[in-house]
């Protein structure tokens, strides 16, 4: 059933009761199809056999989860299974973990061309720390994987630590955070010493202490890519420079700090053109002139809803980035005598490669609503 699901482009397989039967359904984006159906008395056995496949023992817990792999003639496929024990009995959900190779490249993640070029150049140095901050963890792993794929070819020892696996990459050593807790006492330095990676990816650092450990790992020559929660680029920089480490050392180790925000993309089937033009009043001064020009030239759209987008009006998301590369110029500015806050504000003001060109591009192509990208105009 699972291998058939992979072949048929099904992303999720669910086993749950349907009337007096227990049914196996396959979800592929917009479509749900019935794959198999059994008399209800086979319910426990059916769920149990999926759990066996993943080496899970299902007891009385409400939810148990695991990842597992199946080997086929064409390669290895990875799955995530959740067994849920609710009031109405036991159910299971198996998600196909997409193959990384088919989904991510550096020029498909929302950088505009200048940002792609800067990032490529910094990645080619194969050292230092690259920090991706974001209001929520969603999408950060995708961004880091795209950068890893750009700079580390087959044969490199890349170690990744995610909260839970979402992508599979044949060549990488992929760990989930709970495994790091168990095997290395949650210590990044111990992990780095034991596994000796060519590059290390941490999806999400939880506090300053962890971030500081990663700075030291990068200082010892292991390139580190890490995600961190943050409201904007300036705040993330403040966090970085509040670490208990010599700022001279810090600017030599950090290569790139970026802040990522996700925007919803309009469903192209049902988006509606609107004559109304956005109000210029709340728009930041730097952007007012730009927006005035765009209002003359661009058709603005709002969302509607259709069967293809399940009535949401959106189809997919895109990550947009503010980038601050730590160029020699930035390194130099860090050493000036100004107070830290003013210094950082000036550095951001003069060196930021903002997401704005991507935002303008999306608006001109009618792929986003003005309301959804309004925060970029502040
Ligand atoms: Zn639609």
Tab-separated table of N, CA and C in Angstrom, residues 116-127 130 255-257 323-327:
chain	number	residue	atom	x	y	z
A	116	UNK	N	20.762	35.638	-4.145
A	116	UNK	CA	21.289	34.322	-4.514
A	116	UNK	C	22.792	34.406	-4.725
A	117	UNK	N	23.208	35.466	-5.412
A	117	UNK	CA	24.629	35.598	-5.731
A	117	UNK	C	25.470	35.789	-4.469
A	118	UNK	N	24.996	36.663	-3.575
A	118	UNK	CA	25.714	36.901	-2.313
A	118	UNK	C	25.821	35.606	-1.515
A	119	UNK	N	24.690	34.893	-1.427
A	119	UNK	CA	24.674	33.669	-0.629
A	119	UNK	C	25.607	32.622	-1.227
A	120	UNK	N	25.563	32.467	-2.559
A	120	UNK	CA	26.466	31.515	-3.223
A	120	UNK	C	27.916	31.810	-2.874
A	121	UNK	N	28.262	33.109	-2.930
A	121	UNK	CA	29.655	33.495	-2.690
A	121	UNK	C	30.062	33.134	-1.261
A	122	UNK	N	29.166	33.442	-0.298
A	122	UNK	CA	29.497	33.150	1.101
A	122	UNK	C	29.550	31.643	1.358
A	123	UNK	N	28.643	30.903	0.714
A	123	UNK	CA	28.622	29.454	0.910
A	123	UNK	C	29.893	28.804	0.373
A	124	UNK	N	30.448	29.395	-0.689
A	124	UNK	CA	31.625	28.788	-1.304
A	124	UNK	C	32.828	28.835	-0.361
A	125	UNK	N	32.766	29.674	0.673
A	125	UNK	CA	33.877	29.731	1.630
A	125	UNK	C	33.892	28.504	2.541
A	126	UNK	N	32.737	27.818	2.634
A	126	UNK	CA	32.641	26.580	3.422
A	126	UNK	C	33.209	26.713	4.832
A	127	UNK	N	32.867	27.803	5.503
A	127	UNK	CA	33.243	27.917	6.912
A	127	UNK	C	32.291	28.885	7.608
A	130	UNK	N	26.173	30.467	9.723
A	130	UNK	CA	25.078	31.108	9.002
A	130	UNK	C	23.829	30.957	9.845
A	255	UNK	N	29.172	34.457	9.086
A	255	UNK	CA	29.237	34.789	7.659
A	255	UNK	C	28.001	35.552	7.198
A	256	UNK	N	26.842	35.120	7.710
A	256	UNK	CA	25.595	35.636	7.160
A	256	UNK	C	24.495	35.504	8.208
A	257	UNK	N	23.738	36.592	8.385
A	257	UNK	CA	22.540	36.512	9.223
A	257	UNK	C	21.365	36.847	8.330
A	323	UNK	N	18.678	39.925	4.228
A	323	UNK	CA	20.014	39.340	4.365
A	323	UNK	C	21.011	40.364	4.896
A	324	UNK	N	21.828	39.960	5.847
A	324	UNK	CA	22.953	40.802	6.240
A	324	UNK	C	24.241	39.988	6.149
A	325	UNK	N	24.942	40.124	5.010
A	325	UNK	CA	26.216	39.413	4.884
A	325	UNK	C	27.276	40.118	5.721
A	326	UNK	N	28.096	39.354	6.431
A	326	UNK	CA	29.169	39.948	7.236
A	326	UNK	C	30.398	40.177	6.362
A	327	UNK	N	30.304	41.204	5.542
A	327	UNK	CA	31.408	41.551	4.645
A	327	UNK	C	32.532	42.196	5.456
